[in-house]
Coordinates of C-alpha atoms in Angstrom, one line a residue:
Chain A
M292 CA -22.6 20.6 24.6
P293 CA -24.0 20.4 28.2
A294 CA -22.9 23.4 30.3
S295 CA -19.5 22.9 31.9
S296 CA -19.2 23.5 35.6
S297 CA -15.6 24.7 35.4
P298 CA -15.2 28.2 37.0
K299 CA -12.9 29.8 34.4
P300 CA -14.3 30.4 31.0
A301 CA -12.4 28.4 28.4
G302 CA -11.2 30.1 25.3
A303 CA -10.3 33.5 26.7
P304 CA -6.7 33.9 25.4
L305 CA -3.9 35.2 27.5
T306 CA -2.5 38.4 26.2
G307 CA 1.2 39.3 25.6
R308 CA 3.8 38.5 23.0
V309 CA 3.9 35.0 21.4
P310 CA 7.1 33.3 22.6
R311 CA 9.5 32.8 19.7
L312 CA 10.2 29.3 20.9
L313 CA 6.6 28.4 20.1
L314 CA 6.1 30.6 17.1
V315 CA 9.0 29.5 15.0
P316 CA 8.3 25.7 15.2
A317 CA 4.7 26.4 14.7
L318 CA 5.3 28.3 11.4
L319 CA 7.8 25.7 10.3
G320 CA 5.2 23.0 11.0
F321 CA 2.6 24.9 9.1
G322 CA 4.9 25.4 6.1
F323 CA 5.8 21.8 6.0
L324 CA 2.2 20.7 5.9
V325 CA 1.1 23.2 3.3
L326 CA 4.0 23.4 0.9
P327 CA 3.5 20.0 -0.7
L328 CA -0.1 21.0 -1.6
F329 CA 1.2 24.0 -3.5
G330 CA 3.8 21.8 -5.1
L331 CA 0.9 19.7 -6.4
L332 CA -0.7 22.8 -7.8
A333 CA 2.5 24.1 -9.3
R334 CA 3.1 20.8 -11.2
T335 CA -0.5 20.4 -12.5
P336 CA -0.7 20.4 -16.3
W337 CA -3.5 22.9 -16.4
S338 CA -3.7 23.0 -20.2
T339 CA -4.6 19.3 -20.5
L340 CA -6.4 19.1 -17.1
G341 CA -9.9 19.0 -18.6
A342 CA -9.2 16.2 -21.0
Q343 CA -7.4 14.1 -18.3
L344 CA -10.1 14.8 -15.7
F345 CA -12.9 13.5 -17.8
S346 CA -11.1 10.4 -19.1
T347 CA -13.0 7.3 -18.2
G348 CA -10.1 6.0 -16.1
V349 CA -10.3 8.9 -13.7
R350 CA -14.0 8.7 -13.6
D351 CA -14.1 5.0 -12.8
A352 CA -11.5 5.3 -10.1
L353 CA -13.3 8.3 -8.5
L354 CA -16.7 6.7 -8.6
L355 CA -15.3 3.5 -7.1
S356 CA -13.5 5.4 -4.4
L357 CA -16.6 7.5 -3.4
A358 CA -18.9 4.4 -3.5
T359 CA -16.6 2.1 -1.5
A360 CA -15.6 4.8 1.1
S361 CA -19.3 5.5 1.6
A362 CA -20.2 1.8 1.9
A363 CA -17.3 1.4 4.4
T364 CA -18.6 4.3 6.4
V365 CA -22.2 2.8 6.6
V366 CA -20.8 -0.6 7.6
S367 CA -18.6 1.1 10.2
L368 CA -21.6 3.0 11.6
V369 CA -23.8 -0.1 11.8
L370 CA -21.0 -2.1 13.6
G371 CA -19.0 0.6 15.2
V372 CA -21.6 2.7 17.1
P373 CA -22.8 -0.4 19.0
L374 CA -19.2 -1.4 19.7
A375 CA -18.4 2.1 21.0
W376 CA -21.6 1.9 23.2
L377 CA -20.5 -1.5 24.6
L378 CA -17.1 -0.1 25.5
A379 CA -18.4 3.1 27.1
R380 CA -21.6 1.9 28.8
T381 CA -21.1 -1.7 30.0
E382 CA -18.8 -3.5 32.4
F383 CA -17.5 -6.9 31.3
P384 CA -14.3 -8.7 32.1
G385 CA -11.5 -7.9 29.6
R386 CA -13.1 -4.7 28.5
S387 CA -9.8 -2.8 28.4
L388 CA -8.3 -5.6 26.4
V389 CA -11.1 -5.4 23.9
R390 CA -10.6 -1.6 23.6
A391 CA -6.9 -2.1 23.1
L392 CA -7.6 -4.7 20.3
V393 CA -10.0 -2.3 18.6
T394 CA -7.3 0.3 18.4
V395 CA -4.7 -2.0 16.9
P396 CA -5.7 -1.3 13.3
L397 CA -5.1 2.4 14.1
V398 CA -1.4 1.8 14.6
L399 CA -0.9 -1.2 12.4
P400 CA 0.5 -0.4 8.9
P401 CA -2.4 -0.8 6.5
V402 CA -0.4 -3.2 4.3
V403 CA -0.1 -5.5 7.3
G404 CA -3.8 -5.3 7.7
G405 CA -4.1 -6.4 4.1
V406 CA -2.0 -9.4 4.7
A407 CA -4.0 -10.2 7.9
L408 CA -7.3 -9.9 5.9
L409 CA -6.0 -12.3 3.3
M410 CA -5.1 -14.8 6.0
V411 CA -8.7 -14.8 7.3
W412 CA -10.8 -14.0 4.2
G413 CA -8.5 -15.2 1.4
R414 CA -9.5 -18.3 -0.6
N415 CA -7.3 -20.4 1.6
G416 CA -7.9 -18.2 4.7
L417 CA -9.3 -19.3 8.1
L418 CA -12.9 -18.3 7.2
G419 CA -12.5 -17.5 3.5
R420 CA -12.0 -21.2 2.8
Y421 CA -15.5 -22.0 3.9
A422 CA -17.0 -19.0 2.3
A423 CA -15.5 -20.0 -1.0
E424 CA -16.6 -23.6 -0.5
W425 CA -20.2 -22.9 0.4
T426 CA -21.0 -19.8 -1.7
G427 CA -18.4 -20.0 -4.5
Y428 CA -17.6 -16.3 -3.8
G429 CA -14.7 -14.7 -2.0
L430 CA -13.9 -11.1 -0.9
P431 CA -10.5 -10.7 -2.6
F432 CA -10.4 -9.0 -6.0
T433 CA -14.0 -7.6 -5.6
P434 CA -15.3 -4.2 -4.6
A435 CA -16.6 -5.9 -1.4
G436 CA -13.0 -6.7 -0.7
V437 CA -12.1 -3.0 -1.1
V438 CA -14.9 -2.1 1.4
A439 CA -13.6 -4.8 3.8
A440 CA -10.1 -3.4 3.7
Q441 CA -11.4 0.1 4.3
V442 CA -13.7 -0.9 7.2
F443 CA -10.7 -2.6 8.8
V444 CA -8.5 0.5 8.8
A445 CA -11.3 3.1 9.2
M446 CA -13.8 1.8 11.7
P447 CA -11.5 2.2 14.7
F448 CA -11.5 6.0 14.1
L449 CA -15.3 6.0 14.3
V450 CA -15.3 3.7 17.4
M451 CA -12.8 5.9 19.2
S452 CA -14.6 9.1 18.3
V453 CA -18.1 7.8 19.3
E454 CA -16.7 6.3 22.5
G455 CA -15.2 9.6 23.5
A456 CA -18.5 11.3 22.8
L457 CA -20.4 8.8 24.9
R458 CA -18.0 9.2 27.8
G459 CA -18.1 13.0 27.7
M460 CA -21.9 12.9 27.7
D461 CA -24.0 13.9 30.7
R462 CA -25.2 10.6 32.1
R463 CA -28.0 12.2 34.1
Y464 CA -30.3 12.3 31.0
E465 CA -30.0 8.6 30.5
E466 CA -30.6 8.0 34.2
A467 CA -33.6 10.2 34.2
A468 CA -35.0 8.3 31.2
A469 CA -34.3 5.0 32.9
T470 CA -36.0 6.2 36.1
L471 CA -39.1 7.0 34.0
G472 CA -39.2 3.4 32.9
A473 CA -37.4 3.3 29.6
N474 CA -35.4 0.1 29.0
R475 CA -31.8 0.3 27.8
W476 CA -32.6 0.0 24.1
T477 CA -35.2 2.9 24.3
V478 CA -32.7 5.0 26.3
F479 CA -30.0 4.3 23.6
R480 CA -32.4 5.1 20.8
R481 CA -34.3 8.1 22.2
V482 CA -31.7 9.8 24.5
T483 CA -28.1 8.6 23.9
L484 CA -28.1 8.5 20.1
P485 CA -29.5 12.1 19.6
M486 CA -27.1 13.5 22.2
V487 CA -23.9 12.0 20.7
A488 CA -25.0 12.7 17.2
P489 CA -22.2 15.3 16.7
G490 CA -19.6 12.8 17.9
I491 CA -21.0 10.2 15.5
L492 CA -20.9 12.6 12.6
A493 CA -17.3 13.6 13.4
G494 CA -16.4 10.0 13.6
A495 CA -18.1 9.2 10.4
V496 CA -16.3 12.0 8.6
L497 CA -12.9 10.8 9.9
C498 CA -13.8 7.2 9.0
W499 CA -14.9 8.2 5.5
S500 CA -11.8 10.2 4.7
R501 CA -9.6 7.5 6.1
A502 CA -11.4 5.0 3.9
L503 CA -11.1 7.3 0.9
G504 CA -7.3 7.4 1.3
E505 CA -6.9 3.7 2.0
F506 CA -4.1 2.2 -0.1
G507 CA -2.0 -0.5 1.5
A508 CA -4.7 -2.9 2.7
T509 CA -6.7 -2.4 -0.5
I510 CA -3.9 -3.3 -2.9
M511 CA -2.8 -6.2 -0.8
F512 CA -6.3 -7.7 -0.2
A513 CA -8.4 -6.6 -3.1
G514 CA -5.7 -6.4 -5.8
N515 CA -5.8 -3.9 -8.7
Y516 CA -8.4 -3.9 -11.4
P517 CA -9.6 -0.7 -13.1
G518 CA -13.3 -0.1 -12.3
R519 CA -13.5 -2.9 -9.9
T520 CA -10.9 -2.6 -7.2
Q521 CA -8.6 0.2 -8.5
T522 CA -9.5 3.1 -6.1
M523 CA -8.1 6.6 -6.5
P524 CA -5.0 6.1 -4.3
L525 CA -4.1 2.9 -6.2
A526 CA -4.6 4.8 -9.5
V527 CA -2.3 7.6 -8.3
Y528 CA 0.4 5.1 -7.3
L529 CA 0.2 3.1 -10.6
E530 CA 0.0 6.2 -12.8
M531 CA 3.1 7.6 -11.1
Q532 CA 5.1 4.8 -12.8
R533 CA 3.5 5.3 -16.2
S534 CA 2.7 9.0 -16.4
P535 CA 3.6 11.3 -13.5
E536 CA 1.5 14.0 -15.0
A537 CA -1.7 11.9 -14.8
A538 CA -0.8 11.0 -11.2
V539 CA -0.7 14.7 -10.4
V540 CA -4.1 15.2 -11.9
L541 CA -5.5 12.3 -9.9
S542 CA -3.9 13.6 -6.7
L543 CA -5.5 17.0 -7.4
V544 CA -8.9 15.4 -7.6
L545 CA -8.4 13.7 -4.3
L546 CA -7.2 17.0 -2.8
A547 CA -10.2 18.8 -4.1
V548 CA -12.6 16.2 -2.6
S549 CA -10.8 16.5 0.7
V550 CA -11.0 20.3 0.8
L551 CA -14.7 20.1 -0.2
I552 CA -15.5 17.8 2.7
L553 CA -13.6 20.1 5.1
V554 CA -15.5 23.1 3.9
V555 CA -18.9 21.4 3.9
L556 CA -18.5 20.0 7.4
R557 CA -16.6 23.0 8.9
D558 CA -19.8 24.2 10.7
H559 CA -20.4 20.8 12.1
W560 CA -16.9 20.6 13.4
L561 CA -17.0 24.0 14.9
G562 CA -20.4 23.2 16.4
A563 CA -19.2 20.0 17.9
R564 CA -16.1 21.4 19.5
Chain B
M111 CA 1.2 11.9 31.3
R112 CA 2.6 8.4 31.3
F113 CA 1.7 7.8 27.7
A114 CA 3.5 11.0 26.6
R115 CA 6.6 9.9 28.5
C116 CA 6.5 6.5 26.8
V117 CA 6.3 8.1 23.4
V118 CA 9.3 10.3 24.2
A119 CA 11.3 7.2 25.4
V120 CA 10.4 5.3 22.2
C121 CA 11.4 8.2 20.0
A122 CA 14.7 8.6 21.9
V123 CA 15.5 4.9 21.3
L124 CA 14.6 5.2 17.6
V125 CA 16.7 8.3 17.1
G126 CA 19.5 6.7 19.0
S127 CA 19.5 3.6 16.9
A128 CA 19.3 5.5 13.7
C129 CA 22.4 7.5 14.6
T130 CA 24.5 4.5 15.7
P131 CA 25.9 3.5 12.3
V132 CA 27.1 7.0 11.6
A133 CA 29.0 7.1 14.9
D134 CA 30.6 3.7 14.0
G135 CA 31.6 5.0 10.5
S136 CA 33.8 7.7 12.0
A137 CA 35.8 5.1 13.9
S138 CA 39.1 3.8 12.5
G139 CA 39.2 0.6 10.4
P140 CA 38.6 -0.2 6.7
P141 CA 36.6 2.5 4.9
E142 CA 32.9 1.8 4.9
R143 CA 31.4 1.9 1.5
T144 CA 27.8 1.3 0.4
L145 CA 26.9 0.1 -3.1
T146 CA 23.2 0.8 -3.9
V147 CA 21.7 -1.4 -6.5
F148 CA 18.2 -0.9 -8.1
A149 CA 17.1 -4.2 -9.6
A150 CA 14.0 -5.8 -11.1
A151 CA 11.9 -7.8 -8.7
S152 CA 12.7 -11.0 -10.5
L153 CA 16.4 -10.7 -9.7
T154 CA 15.7 -10.6 -5.9
D155 CA 17.1 -14.1 -5.0
V156 CA 20.1 -14.1 -7.4
F157 CA 21.2 -10.6 -6.4
R158 CA 20.9 -11.3 -2.7
T159 CA 23.1 -14.4 -3.1
W160 CA 25.6 -12.4 -5.1
G161 CA 25.4 -9.4 -2.8
A162 CA 26.7 -11.6 0.1
Q163 CA 29.5 -13.0 -2.0
F164 CA 30.5 -9.6 -3.3
A165 CA 30.6 -8.1 0.2
E166 CA 32.9 -10.9 1.3
Q167 CA 35.3 -10.3 -1.7
H168 CA 35.2 -6.5 -1.0
P169 CA 35.7 -6.0 2.8
G170 CA 34.1 -3.0 4.2
T171 CA 31.4 -3.0 1.5
T172 CA 27.7 -3.1 2.1
V173 CA 25.5 -3.9 -0.8
E174 CA 22.0 -2.4 -0.5
F175 CA 19.3 -3.5 -2.9
A176 CA 16.0 -2.0 -3.9
F177 CA 13.9 -4.6 -5.6
A178 CA 10.6 -3.5 -7.3
G179 CA 9.0 -3.5 -10.7
S180 CA 11.5 -2.1 -13.2
S181 CA 9.3 0.7 -14.2
A182 CA 8.7 1.8 -10.6
L183 CA 12.5 1.9 -10.1
A184 CA 13.0 3.8 -13.4
E185 CA 10.5 6.4 -12.1
Q186 CA 12.3 6.7 -8.8
L187 CA 15.6 7.1 -10.6
A188 CA 14.0 9.8 -12.8
Q189 CA 12.9 11.6 -9.6
G190 CA 16.5 11.6 -8.3
A191 CA 16.7 8.5 -6.2
P192 CA 20.4 7.9 -5.4
A193 CA 21.6 4.6 -6.8
D194 CA 24.8 3.3 -8.3
V195 CA 23.6 0.5 -10.6
F196 CA 20.4 -0.3 -12.3
A197 CA 19.4 -3.8 -13.5
S198 CA 16.2 -3.9 -15.5
A199 CA 14.0 -6.8 -16.6
D200 CA 13.7 -5.5 -20.1
Q201 CA 15.4 -3.3 -22.6
A202 CA 12.6 -0.8 -22.9
T203 CA 12.8 0.2 -19.3
M204 CA 16.6 0.4 -19.4
D205 CA 16.3 2.7 -22.5
R206 CA 14.0 5.0 -20.5
V207 CA 16.7 5.2 -17.7
V208 CA 19.4 5.8 -20.3
A209 CA 17.4 8.7 -21.7
D210 CA 16.1 10.2 -18.3
V211 CA 19.1 9.7 -16.0
G212 CA 22.1 8.6 -18.1
V213 CA 24.5 5.7 -17.7
A214 CA 28.2 5.6 -17.5
D215 CA 28.7 2.8 -20.0
E216 CA 26.6 1.0 -22.6
P217 CA 24.2 -1.4 -20.7
V218 CA 25.2 -5.1 -20.9
V219 CA 22.7 -7.9 -21.1
F220 CA 23.6 -10.5 -18.5
A221 CA 20.5 -12.8 -18.4
R222 CA 17.3 -13.6 -20.3
N223 CA 14.0 -14.9 -19.0
T224 CA 10.8 -16.4 -20.4
L225 CA 7.3 -16.7 -19.1
Q226 CA 5.7 -19.8 -17.6
I227 CA 2.2 -20.3 -16.1
A228 CA 2.5 -20.6 -12.4
V229 CA -0.2 -22.6 -10.6
P230 CA -0.6 -23.8 -7.0
P231 CA 0.9 -27.3 -6.5
E232 CA -2.6 -28.9 -6.5
N233 CA -3.6 -26.9 -9.6
P234 CA -7.2 -26.5 -8.6
A235 CA -8.4 -25.2 -12.0
G236 CA -6.6 -28.0 -13.9
I237 CA -4.6 -25.6 -16.0
G238 CA -2.5 -27.1 -18.8
S239 CA -2.1 -24.4 -21.4
L240 CA -2.7 -20.7 -22.1
D241 CA -6.2 -21.4 -23.5
D242 CA -7.2 -22.7 -20.0
L243 CA -6.5 -19.2 -18.6
A244 CA -9.4 -17.8 -20.6
A245 CA -11.9 -20.3 -19.2
D246 CA -14.9 -18.9 -17.3
G247 CA -14.4 -18.9 -13.5
T248 CA -10.7 -19.2 -13.7
T249 CA -9.0 -16.5 -11.6
V250 CA -5.8 -15.2 -13.1
A251 CA -3.3 -12.6 -11.9
L252 CA -1.3 -10.8 -14.6
C253 CA 1.5 -8.2 -14.3
A254 CA 0.3 -4.6 -15.2
E255 CA 1.2 -3.9 -18.8
H256 CA 3.7 -1.1 -18.0
V257 CA 6.0 -3.4 -16.2
P258 CA 8.3 -5.7 -18.2
C259 CA 6.5 -9.0 -17.2
G260 CA 3.2 -7.4 -18.2
A261 CA 4.5 -6.3 -21.6
A262 CA 5.9 -9.9 -22.1
S263 CA 2.5 -11.4 -21.0
R264 CA 0.7 -9.2 -23.5
A265 CA 3.0 -10.3 -26.3
V266 CA 2.7 -14.0 -25.4
L267 CA -1.1 -13.9 -25.1
D268 CA -1.4 -12.0 -28.4
A269 CA 0.9 -14.5 -30.1
A270 CA -1.4 -17.3 -28.8
G271 CA -4.5 -15.4 -29.7
V272 CA -5.9 -15.8 -26.2
A273 CA -7.9 -13.1 -24.4
V274 CA -7.5 -13.4 -20.7
D275 CA -9.4 -11.2 -18.3
P276 CA -7.4 -11.3 -15.0
V277 CA -8.9 -10.5 -11.6
T278 CA -6.0 -8.2 -10.8
W279 CA -3.1 -6.4 -12.5
E280 CA -0.1 -6.7 -10.2
E281 CA 2.6 -4.0 -10.1
D282 CA 5.5 -6.4 -10.2
V283 CA 6.1 -10.0 -11.0
R284 CA 6.7 -11.1 -7.4
A285 CA 3.3 -9.7 -6.4
A286 CA 1.7 -11.8 -9.1
L287 CA 3.7 -14.8 -7.9
T288 CA 2.5 -14.2 -4.3
R289 CA -1.1 -14.4 -5.4
V290 CA -0.4 -17.9 -6.6
R291 CA 1.7 -18.9 -3.6
L292 CA -1.2 -17.9 -1.3
G293 CA -3.6 -19.8 -3.5
E294 CA -5.7 -16.6 -4.1
V295 CA -5.7 -17.2 -7.9
D296 CA -5.7 -20.3 -10.0
A297 CA -2.8 -19.1 -12.2
A298 CA -0.4 -16.2 -13.0
L299 CA 2.0 -15.6 -15.8
V300 CA 5.4 -15.1 -14.3
Y301 CA 9.0 -15.7 -15.3
R302 CA 10.5 -19.1 -15.3
S303 CA 13.0 -17.9 -12.7
D304 CA 10.2 -16.9 -10.3
V305 CA 8.8 -20.4 -10.4
V306 CA 12.2 -21.7 -9.5
A307 CA 12.5 -19.1 -6.7
A308 CA 9.1 -20.2 -5.3
G309 CA 10.4 -23.7 -4.8
G310 CA 7.6 -26.2 -4.1
D311 CA 5.1 -23.5 -3.4
V312 CA 4.1 -23.2 -7.1
H313 CA 4.2 -25.5 -10.1
G314 CA 5.4 -24.1 -13.5
I315 CA 3.9 -25.0 -16.8
D316 CA 5.9 -24.4 -19.9
I317 CA 4.2 -22.6 -22.8
P318 CA 5.4 -22.9 -26.4
E319 CA 4.2 -19.3 -27.1
A320 CA 6.7 -18.0 -24.5
A321 CA 9.2 -17.8 -27.3
A322 CA 7.3 -14.7 -28.5
A323 CA 8.6 -12.7 -25.6
V324 CA 12.1 -13.4 -24.3
N325 CA 13.1 -10.6 -21.9
D326 CA 16.7 -9.3 -21.9
Y327 CA 18.1 -8.2 -18.5
P328 CA 20.5 -5.3 -19.0
I329 CA 22.6 -3.8 -16.3
A330 CA 24.4 -0.5 -16.2
V331 CA 26.3 1.8 -14.0
L332 CA 24.4 5.1 -13.6
A333 CA 26.0 8.3 -14.7
D334 CA 25.8 10.0 -11.3
A335 CA 26.8 6.9 -9.2
A336 CA 28.3 7.9 -5.9
E337 CA 30.5 4.8 -5.9
P338 CA 31.4 4.4 -9.6
E339 CA 34.4 2.0 -9.0
L340 CA 32.4 -0.3 -6.8
A341 CA 29.5 -0.1 -9.3
Q342 CA 31.9 -1.2 -12.1
A343 CA 33.1 -4.0 -10.0
W344 CA 29.5 -5.1 -9.3
T345 CA 28.6 -5.1 -13.0
A346 CA 31.8 -7.0 -13.8
F347 CA 30.8 -9.5 -11.1
V348 CA 27.3 -9.9 -12.5
T349 CA 28.4 -10.3 -16.1
S350 CA 31.3 -12.7 -15.3
P351 CA 30.9 -16.1 -16.9
D352 CA 32.1 -17.6 -13.5
N353 CA 28.8 -16.5 -12.0
A354 CA 26.6 -17.7 -14.8
K355 CA 25.8 -21.0 -13.0
V356 CA 23.9 -19.1 -10.3
L357 CA 21.7 -17.6 -13.1
D358 CA 21.2 -21.0 -14.7
D359 CA 20.3 -22.6 -11.4
A360 CA 17.8 -19.8 -10.7
G361 CA 15.9 -20.5 -14.0
F362 CA 17.3 -17.7 -16.1
L363 CA 18.6 -18.2 -19.6
L364 CA 22.0 -17.0 -20.5
P365 CA 22.5 -14.4 -23.2

């Protein structure tokens, strides 16, 4: 990060006793967040874990989840970074409205997003109708539909994160590059992009994990078919009705993946903040 | 910050509204009682109609419904969800609840249902029989096999010797019906009563093989019902011959 001009060094803690009014709720909050994870571990059928883990159903769902979440992140990067740049670096009428609209999927229940996607991309949807007529293909019930649902709910996280990084960046480097004759594209590619890379990475991680956990929009828009559209969260939900034990195993896999991501990227997070 | 103040204000309103009914309950008047009914998704319309009538006959009573796939409800009951009555779309799921949770009395079958093919009104794939569902390029939604309509679909397709590869396995019958209503699939196997419930939105096609799987709908008061008397009154209401016409109109068969 560029040097801050604030006079007091941030991060130097005040000394003295921690007020109980802060400590008690903090510990309660911590316990509330962590206890369910232990509950999951406590109910895990360890003796049959191996057999359940390597069943083809779990493998299919996991591979599909990893592949679709990664594809959704790539799509979000390709579309979301330019969108964030547009919001942070240009002036146009209605910009604040555009930003507000971009954040709508953040607060919208995902299942509503699924319904909305169907209304647009479904076989009788506003655009899906023509897509089906001209190409014979549609997004619903396909892995591409899963990716579409994930992009819809996850891309705003990336856009917000990248836009924040762009706004926090020291503009003088861009100005210097422009003074030296670089056009806006060159400035973006050679100066802006490298400087906000940590923000983009953080956004991509957030986007990927949100996509990995996507449930509501996916089941509504892409349906449920093992190996094609049944991602891990769908498998967890459906197994819960058939065999809660299997659902716990699936949940454990998702938990392990999440923890792994956190551990691998911890340095980046700490470096960025 | 203005935003933070907004959030606080919204929360205050939400908390306030959530508390209101409790405050009203402590006021004088007829005792407020709530009957909680867990019922198969296919019973949605009939039970809603009956719920309104029942509440009128029993002043001060609110009937609350949870409609979902029978197996989802059975799982929730097994996890301790509080309910007074359970109505299942098949005997197997009711048997699970009897074993896992326990019921006050022997379950009573009050309705039966058979499958039909539901297609959009314009029938884009020109479906006329079960065989057409297996045709290449035909998109079909089926119920997942662990819910009653899925088990019935499996039995019917097996009886007909037709192998259908659906585009999606839906977790309850109404979800499968919705795929047809929206025109997202060419056909779905749903109950006759669901086709009736959808009105003109879908067209139902009778299938002779449906006789291979006729679902019984049992209802029972749960062993740990909070309102056992009200629950008994509800099951008596549901199984009463006077109310059979509603079932008949809704496309159910009578036991």
